[in-house]
XYZ file of C-alpha atoms in Angstrom:
543
model
C 0.000 0.000 0.000
C 2.774 2.424 0.822
C 4.202 4.976 -1.565
C 7.533 6.678 -1.288
C 7.609 9.916 0.655
C 7.376 13.154 -1.275
C 7.449 15.667 1.559
C 7.013 15.691 5.283
C 3.628 16.891 6.411
C 1.327 17.676 9.268
C -1.689 15.918 7.787
C -4.413 14.969 10.245
C -7.371 12.602 9.668
C -10.691 14.272 8.843
C -12.902 11.207 8.420
C -13.524 8.362 6.007
C -15.003 8.842 2.547
C -16.127 6.062 0.195
C -14.656 5.295 -3.212
C -17.496 4.038 -5.389
C -17.157 2.573 -8.881
C -20.330 1.621 -10.736
C -22.292 1.699 -7.503
C -19.973 -0.625 -5.578
C -17.872 0.592 -2.665
C -14.209 -0.305 -3.212
C -12.858 1.188 -0.009
C -13.397 3.843 2.639
C -10.042 5.628 2.971
C -9.435 8.555 5.255
C -9.456 12.085 3.955
C -6.656 14.094 5.555
C -6.469 17.820 6.250
C -3.333 19.881 5.755
C -1.837 23.008 4.239
C -1.270 23.425 0.504
C 0.092 26.709 -0.867
C -0.673 28.370 2.442
C -4.311 27.271 2.488
C -5.996 24.591 4.561
C -7.374 21.881 2.288
C -8.285 18.209 2.112
C -5.968 15.468 0.843
C -6.836 12.055 -0.591
C -4.603 8.962 -0.920
C -3.244 8.305 -4.403
C -3.127 4.560 -3.729
C -6.905 4.234 -3.432
C -7.487 6.595 -6.344
C -5.291 4.313 -8.454
C -7.413 1.311 -7.451
C -10.528 3.074 -8.686
C -8.906 3.982 -12.009
C -7.837 0.365 -12.481
C -11.481 -0.694 -12.243
C -12.303 1.372 -15.335
C -9.292 0.247 -17.356
C -6.756 2.958 -16.544
C -3.434 1.662 -15.241
C -1.906 3.872 -12.555
C 1.588 3.347 -11.161
C 3.589 5.294 -8.620
C 7.351 5.843 -8.748
C 8.512 6.889 -5.303
C 11.994 7.787 -6.556
C 10.950 10.239 -9.267
C 7.663 11.123 -7.582
C 5.759 10.344 -10.779
C 2.168 9.158 -10.979
C 1.917 7.505 -14.388
C -1.507 6.891 -15.937
C -1.867 4.651 -18.982
C -5.029 4.532 -21.099
C -5.000 3.242 -24.668
C -8.270 5.060 -25.397
C -6.801 8.492 -24.687
C -4.729 10.719 -26.956
C -2.381 12.248 -24.380
C -1.564 15.178 -26.649
C -5.132 16.384 -26.214
C -5.354 15.981 -22.430
C -5.446 19.346 -20.703
C -5.877 19.584 -16.945
C -7.387 22.820 -15.664
C -4.717 25.312 -14.637
C -2.101 23.975 -17.035
C 0.816 21.773 -16.032
C 1.773 23.912 -13.047
C 4.564 23.189 -10.577
C 5.062 20.871 -7.642
C 7.011 17.959 -6.215
C 4.890 15.370 -8.052
C 4.430 14.810 -11.789
C 1.358 13.249 -13.411
C 1.776 11.670 -16.840
C -0.735 10.208 -19.282
C 0.758 7.650 -21.669
C 4.156 9.166 -20.874
C 3.161 12.791 -21.499
C 3.353 15.225 -18.583
C -0.103 16.718 -17.952
C 0.078 18.068 -14.395
C 2.346 18.886 -11.474
C 1.304 19.535 -7.883
C 2.547 19.075 -4.334
C 1.811 15.837 -2.509
C 2.310 15.050 1.155
C 2.742 11.836 3.100
C 1.283 10.411 6.285
C 0.479 7.082 7.854
C -2.744 5.577 6.605
C -5.106 5.797 9.628
C -6.979 2.731 8.394
C -3.843 0.621 8.960
C -3.344 1.666 12.577
C -0.565 3.600 14.353
C 2.157 1.381 12.871
C 0.691 1.304 9.395
C 2.636 2.185 6.252
C 3.316 5.674 4.981
C 1.263 6.625 1.927
C 1.071 9.630 -0.384
C -1.800 12.109 -0.513
C -2.763 14.609 -3.210
C -4.866 17.754 -2.676
C -8.498 16.904 -3.406
C -8.773 20.038 -5.537
C -7.055 18.210 -8.388
C -9.215 15.066 -8.377
C -12.167 16.478 -10.321
C -9.763 18.267 -12.686
C -8.043 14.986 -13.532
C -11.353 13.140 -13.978
C -12.598 15.825 -16.334
C -9.362 15.949 -18.325
C -9.576 12.187 -18.915
C -13.282 12.441 -19.818
C -14.170 10.147 -16.915
C -17.780 10.161 -15.766
C -17.103 10.753 -12.094
C -16.894 13.292 -9.329
C -15.396 13.869 -5.905
C -16.907 15.782 -3.006
C -16.022 16.159 0.628
C -19.440 14.761 1.547
C -19.960 11.851 -0.866
C -16.355 10.836 -1.631
C -15.192 9.594 -5.034
C -17.879 8.267 -7.387
C -17.027 6.892 -10.847
C -19.360 5.319 -13.393
C -18.746 3.670 -16.739
C -21.152 3.426 -19.642
C -21.372 -0.353 -19.265
C -22.753 -0.047 -15.752
C -25.217 2.617 -16.830
C -26.892 0.309 -19.325
C -26.842 -3.110 -17.676
C -27.905 -2.748 -14.042
C -30.683 -5.153 -13.015
C -30.810 -4.189 -9.357
C -33.991 -3.029 -7.647
C -34.930 -0.966 -4.599
C -37.708 -1.907 -2.205
C -40.248 0.693 -1.060
C -38.811 2.787 1.762
C -39.728 1.466 5.191
C -40.380 4.218 7.742
C -40.069 3.635 11.491
C -39.707 5.637 14.689
C -42.559 8.040 13.931
C -45.409 8.623 16.374
C -48.170 8.320 13.761
C -48.529 7.873 10.008
C -46.976 5.584 7.421
C -45.091 8.044 5.218
C -47.715 8.139 2.455
C -48.860 11.527 1.142
C -52.232 11.092 2.881
C -50.617 9.645 6.025
C -47.291 11.451 6.564
C -44.949 10.007 9.168
C -45.010 12.520 12.028
C -42.762 12.512 15.090
C -42.108 14.877 17.948
C -39.264 17.338 17.447
C -36.066 15.764 18.744
C -37.141 12.209 17.919
C -35.621 10.218 15.069
C -37.432 8.821 12.044
C -35.636 5.972 10.265
C -35.782 5.353 6.500
C -34.643 1.979 5.117
C -34.622 0.322 1.705
C -33.338 -3.032 0.473
C -31.308 -3.508 -2.711
C -31.811 -6.804 -4.544
C -30.388 -8.302 -7.730
C -32.305 -9.760 -10.669
C -32.881 -12.980 -8.711
C -34.198 -11.211 -5.628
C -31.025 -11.717 -3.610
C -29.859 -8.876 -1.331
C -26.901 -6.850 -2.627
C -24.390 -5.902 0.097
C -21.890 -3.045 -0.072
C -24.057 -1.123 -2.562
C -24.196 2.667 -2.447
C -27.678 4.142 -2.033
C -28.474 7.835 -2.270
C -31.400 9.143 -0.215
C -32.633 12.215 -2.096
C -34.203 14.790 0.238
C -36.230 17.960 -0.194
C -34.617 19.803 2.724
C -31.720 19.562 5.157
C -32.819 22.358 7.511
C -32.405 21.584 11.226
C -31.729 17.915 10.477
C -29.167 15.580 12.014
C -28.675 12.457 9.911
C -26.826 9.247 10.797
C -26.406 5.795 9.318
C -27.428 2.553 11.034
C -24.194 2.565 13.060
C -24.728 6.099 14.344
C -22.126 7.725 12.100
C -23.061 11.281 11.146
C -23.841 11.743 7.458
C -23.186 14.966 5.569
C -25.445 15.920 2.714
C -24.220 16.589 -0.823
C -25.847 18.946 -3.323
C -27.363 17.497 -6.454
C -25.912 19.028 -9.598
C -29.440 20.251 -10.365
C -32.767 19.908 -8.534
C -34.720 16.763 -9.384
C -38.490 17.137 -9.735
C -40.527 13.943 -9.399
C -44.269 14.457 -9.503
C -44.950 17.554 -7.411
C -41.886 17.084 -5.196
C -38.469 18.701 -5.619
C -35.224 17.199 -4.313
C -32.090 19.332 -3.931
C -29.678 17.250 -1.815
C -28.831 13.671 -0.927
C -27.282 11.562 1.804
C -25.189 8.584 0.760
C -25.115 5.284 2.651
C -23.958 1.738 1.920
C -26.038 -1.420 2.239
C -25.203 -3.933 4.962
C -24.764 -7.688 4.500
C -28.563 -8.046 4.105
C -28.653 -5.417 1.358
C -30.345 -2.850 3.611
C -29.463 0.852 3.481
C -30.589 2.902 6.478
C -30.776 6.620 7.216
C -31.898 7.968 10.601
C -33.125 11.582 10.678
C -33.733 13.819 13.701
C -35.130 17.353 13.602
C -33.935 19.977 16.058
C -36.488 22.604 14.972
C -38.304 24.493 17.708
C -41.709 24.178 16.057
C -43.538 22.351 13.265
C -41.262 21.767 10.288
C -41.798 21.887 6.561
C -42.244 18.404 5.060
C -39.271 16.167 4.390
C -39.684 14.240 1.151
C -37.374 11.240 0.789
C -36.739 8.963 -2.171
C -34.008 6.329 -2.519
C -31.882 6.113 -5.657
C -29.066 3.926 -6.923
C -26.219 5.999 -8.453
C -26.339 3.831 -11.588
C -28.866 3.540 -14.369
C -30.908 0.834 -16.037
C -31.862 1.453 -19.661
C -31.046 5.127 -19.281
C -33.128 5.634 -16.146
C -32.049 5.896 -12.523
C -33.334 3.128 -10.279
C -35.515 4.754 -7.622
C -37.942 3.829 -4.881
C -41.293 5.466 -4.287
C -41.303 8.650 -2.202
C -42.248 9.026 1.456
C -43.186 12.093 3.504
C -42.139 12.924 7.068
C -42.670 15.856 9.388
C -41.938 16.891 12.967
C -44.025 18.861 15.463
C -44.541 19.558 19.140
C -46.365 16.956 21.289
C -50.000 17.818 21.960
C -50.299 20.159 18.970
C -51.859 20.042 15.527
C -49.352 19.481 12.712
C -50.375 20.485 9.176
C -48.748 18.701 6.252
C -47.447 19.778 3.899
C -46.630 22.996 5.733
C -45.238 25.775 3.531
C -45.641 28.813 5.741
C -43.999 31.433 3.528
C -46.292 32.952 0.913
C -43.280 33.916 -1.190
C -42.029 30.314 -1.124
C -45.150 28.157 -1.557
C -45.422 24.495 -2.426
C -45.216 24.604 -6.229
C -47.659 22.309 -8.002
C -48.958 21.822 -11.533
C -52.589 22.408 -12.481
C -54.874 19.491 -13.215
C -56.379 19.431 -16.703
C -58.912 17.478 -18.734
C -56.067 15.226 -19.895
C -54.768 14.675 -16.340
C -57.586 15.505 -13.894
C -55.615 14.629 -10.737
C -52.182 16.034 -11.601
C -52.662 18.949 -9.202
C -54.435 16.919 -6.510
C -52.800 17.170 -3.096
C -53.663 15.714 0.297
C -53.660 18.172 3.203
C -53.285 16.286 6.478
C -53.816 17.721 9.957
C -52.186 15.425 12.519
C -53.067 15.750 16.175
C -49.725 14.705 17.635
C -50.309 12.881 20.946
C -49.012 14.532 24.083
C -46.121 13.086 26.041
C -47.059 9.669 27.384
C -50.146 9.371 25.152
C -50.765 7.118 22.151
C -52.540 7.691 18.839
C -55.884 6.395 20.109
C -56.060 9.365 22.476
C -56.367 11.755 19.526
C -58.623 9.649 17.266
C -62.141 10.770 16.353
C -61.586 14.479 16.972
C -63.292 17.055 14.746
C -60.978 19.256 12.686
C -61.837 22.273 10.539
C -59.811 23.167 7.446
C -59.988 26.789 6.256
C -59.230 27.357 2.560
C -59.019 30.578 0.546
C -57.665 31.044 -2.973
C -56.372 33.742 -5.319
C -55.859 34.141 -9.064
C -52.234 35.232 -8.791
C -51.459 35.840 -12.470
C -54.871 37.227 -13.405
C -55.030 34.876 -16.389
C -58.327 33.121 -17.057
C -60.470 31.712 -14.264
C -58.669 28.865 -12.491
C -60.756 26.753 -10.118
C -59.760 25.435 -6.697
C -61.899 22.736 -5.094
C -62.083 20.488 -2.053
C -62.417 16.965 -3.428
C -62.286 13.299 -2.560
C -59.155 11.228 -3.206
C -60.179 10.766 -6.865
C -60.552 14.483 -7.555
C -64.372 14.565 -7.445
C -65.621 17.870 -6.021
C -67.376 17.482 -2.664
C -70.656 19.156 -1.821
C -69.811 22.674 -0.683
C -66.230 22.130 -1.808
C -65.970 24.922 -4.401
C -63.492 27.550 -3.208
C -64.175 31.095 -4.433
C -60.999 32.319 -6.152
C -60.221 35.972 -5.520
C -59.211 38.266 -8.387
C -56.130 40.459 -8.828
C -53.984 38.308 -6.574
C -56.277 38.795 -3.561
C -57.538 35.835 -1.545
C -61.290 35.238 -1.723
C -63.550 34.301 1.205
C -62.730 31.203 3.236
C -64.340 27.856 2.567
C -64.571 25.612 5.641
C -64.321 21.827 5.496
C -64.946 19.766 8.636
C -63.821 16.170 9.135
C -62.568 13.926 11.957
C -59.214 12.381 12.773
C -58.740 8.695 11.995
C -57.255 6.028 14.261
C -53.833 7.630 13.787
C -55.088 11.062 14.783
C -54.882 12.357 11.198
C -57.619 14.362 9.438
C -57.422 14.499 5.634
C -58.637 17.031 3.073
C -57.908 16.839 -0.663
C -57.427 19.986 -2.755
C -57.390 20.165 -6.532
C -56.928 23.071 -8.932
C -57.813 23.084 -12.626
C -56.069 25.102 -15.303
C -58.195 27.775 -17.032
C -58.797 27.244 -20.737
C -59.840 29.203 -23.790
C -61.606 27.266 -26.540
C -60.404 24.092 -24.847
C -56.742 25.161 -24.803
C -54.994 25.618 -21.423
C -53.877 29.189 -20.807
C -50.116 29.439 -20.499
C -48.901 31.431 -17.512
C -51.965 30.841 -15.338
C -51.201 30.752 -11.591
C -53.487 30.116 -8.615
C -52.623 30.050 -4.912
C -54.421 28.535 -1.938
C -53.998 29.415 1.720
C -54.825 26.565 4.120
C -55.054 26.364 7.899
C -56.542 23.820 10.312
C -57.978 23.885 13.830
C -59.507 21.463 16.312
C -63.227 22.134 16.592
C -63.166 21.784 20.381
C -61.021 24.898 20.630
C -57.729 23.113 20.904
C -54.611 23.466 18.820
C -54.509 25.184 15.428
C -51.981 25.276 12.603
C -51.662 27.670 9.681
C -51.035 28.939 7.170
C -49.718 26.703 4.415
C -49.441 28.131 0.901
C -49.898 26.056 -2.246
C -49.390 27.399 -5.761
C -50.485 25.811 -9.032
C -49.154 26.962 -12.382
C -49.200 25.967 -16.034
C -46.340 26.435 -18.481
C -46.860 25.091 -21.983
C -44.302 22.487 -22.994
C -43.517 21.363 -26.542
C -44.511 17.779 -27.230
C -41.689 17.253 -29.715
C -39.039 18.947 -31.815
C -39.735 18.296 -35.486
C -37.679 18.807 -38.639
C -34.414 18.151 -36.817
C -31.621 18.967 -39.240
C -27.984 18.365 -38.248
C -25.387 20.396 -40.093
C -21.671 19.937 -40.827
C -21.839 16.151 -40.579
C -20.081 13.510 -42.603
C -22.846 10.985 -43.266
C -26.566 11.106 -44.019
C -28.864 13.466 -42.054
C -30.881 10.580 -40.643
C -30.644 10.617 -36.846
C -31.315 7.072 -35.667
C -29.673 4.800 -33.151
C -28.323 2.699 -36.012
C -27.107 5.609 -38.147
C -25.553 8.198 -35.881
C -23.966 11.413 -37.070
C -20.164 11.505 -36.972
C -18.709 14.981 -37.282
C -14.982 15.498 -37.183
C -13.389 15.662 -33.736
C -13.127 19.281 -32.644
C -15.683 20.509 -35.181
C -19.061 22.049 -34.385
C -22.373 20.285 -34.977
C -25.496 22.453 -35.074
C -28.876 20.790 -34.534
C -32.023 22.817 -35.243
C -35.675 21.898 -34.925
C -39.153 23.370 -34.543
C -40.932 23.183 -31.177
C -44.387 21.703 -31.830
C -47.400 20.731 -29.765
C -48.905 17.235 -29.873
C -50.905 18.182 -32.979
C -47.784 19.221 -34.845
C -48.444 22.950 -34.615
C -45.427 25.239 -34.060
C -45.528 27.578 -31.093
C -43.355 30.540 -30.225
C -41.803 31.385 -26.860
C -41.409 27.789 -25.750
C -38.292 26.882 -23.869
C -36.336 24.012 -25.359
C -33.644 22.358 -23.277
C -31.356 24.405 -21.060
C -29.307 27.426 -22.004
C -25.739 27.825 -20.852
C -22.848 25.421 -20.555
C -23.193 21.803 -19.594
C -21.030 18.715 -19.877
C -22.443 15.535 -21.341
C -19.912 13.304 -19.639
C -21.405 9.939 -20.565
C -20.678 10.587 -24.217
C -17.877 12.415 -25.958
C -20.018 15.448 -26.615
C -20.064 18.799 -24.881
C -22.927 21.190 -25.389
C -21.709 24.654 -26.383
C -25.002 26.496 -26.101
C -28.742 26.045 -26.441
C -30.920 28.904 -27.639
C -34.508 29.419 -28.735
C -34.615 31.343 -32.022
C -38.251 32.378 -32.593
C -40.027 29.075 -33.012
C -36.826 27.202 -33.747
C -34.503 25.740 -31.178
C -30.823 25.526 -31.955
C -28.212 23.614 -30.003
C -24.548 23.589 -30.951
C -22.358 20.811 -29.614
C -18.684 20.124 -30.034
C -17.116 16.694 -30.104
C -14.316 16.426 -27.579
C -10.926 15.407 -28.849
C -9.819 12.434 -26.759
C-alpha cells in the first residue's frame, strides 16, 4: 500500500469517505487535512485513487523515486489531455501515456486505516481530483461529503438491481404516504430503510444508495451505526411528480442489502415536510433506479401538525394544475395530525373534529382557475368549491370539517384546474391557496400553508431536426448516428411543436448555458430558442 515519501507533512485525519465505482464501494479511505500553498485543504490517498482507475481500465503506477504518478489509457490521446490550470509546478508529476499533464505538491502520512504502525502513503490535494477526472473524460466526481464516485457506460446500461419501497419507522403516527405522513415529535428520530436486490431477488451488500431529500434544515442524519452523514448537493434539482429534491445523503447497504438513514429534527416548532426517495447511483436502460417517495414531518407533542406545511407565501409548495387530460395532476392531500401529548398514544387523539380553512387567489390574473375540495379521486365534494379571488387577492374562506382517523390524522384533498380558452390551457396561469386547520373543540390550530399551481406550456416534440456539418446522411437514428470530425461544431435545429404538430413561439427548449455531457464524448456549447426554432450547438471532444 505504501508509496515513497514526497514531503514531510502535518496531515491529520478528517474522516472516512467512500470510493465508489459503478455503484460498488471499493474502499473507505481517510481524507486528511493539511496546508497546501498556504491554504488549509483536504488530501486524498493516491493509492486508493489508483485502485478506482484500475477498475475502469486505466493503469496507474507510482514511482517513489521520481515522484511520478503515471496513468496509462490506450483510449486516450495524451496530446489532447489538458488539466485545468495547465501543467503547473510541484514535487509530483502526473503523466498520461508518458506525457506530462500536471504537477502539484503531494504530502505523506500514515494511513489511519492501517493503525498507528501502518505504512506511509502519499496524498494529493483533493482540488485536483475532479480536474483529472474531467481531463480524462471520466464520468465521475469527488466531493467532501460523498467521496469519489465513478461510473462507466457499461454499468449505466446493464444494471438489473432493484430498490424496495422505503420502510419508515420511529414516527409517532402515520406511514409516510402523502395522505398519512410520518409525524414525530421534534427531537425524535425517524428511520428510512430500503433493500437492494439483484435480478434474482437476492440482497446486494456493499451497494451505495443515495437518499434524495427535499430539505436539510435543522436535520441531524446518521447511518445505522450512528455515524453522522453529511449531505451533498445534487448538480441540479430533481423534480418527481410535485416534489423537488435538492440534496442527498449517501449510505452503503449492509450484508442483508439494507441501506438505512436515521433523521432527527432539532427545529423548535412544526417543520416543513421532508420528502425522501431512494436512488441507486447507476442507471438501467437510461433511467435511474428509484424507490417510491415518502413524507415525514416533525411537530410539538400535543399540537396540531399540518402537512405539507409551507408557511412562507413567497415560497409556496409549487404544483402543476390538473387538466382534462390529467384531472388529478394537481391533486394534493392536506393532512392535519393531532400529535399525541407526552405519554399518550394515537388512540387518544382519534375521532376528533378538525376544521380546514381554505381561501384562494388568481395570482397571475389569467383566465379563471378553479380550486376545489375533493375526494381522493378528484371529485368535487358538496360545498367544496373555493371562491378564487381576483387580482392576486384571496377570496372568502371555505370551511371543510372532518374527523381524525385512528392515527389522529384528518385528511382534506385539494385540486386546482387550469383555465382554458376554446379548450386550450392558458399558459402562464397561476393560482394560490392558503390553508389552515384547527380542532373544533377549541384546541390546537396550525396555519397557514401556501400552495401554488401553475401551467407552463411544454412542446410535445421537436420536429424537422436537421444536423449540419456532418459527414454521413442526415438521418438521426440509433443505427445511423452522425459523426462529425473531432473538434468541429455540430449544429442541430428543430421546430418546437405541440402534440398536434403545430409550431408555437416562446417555448423553452432544453437548457441554455454550458453543460457537460460526460457519458458521451459530446459537450454542449449552447442552447438557444430562435423564434419558433430551437438551436443547439455541440462540439465533439478530442480524446
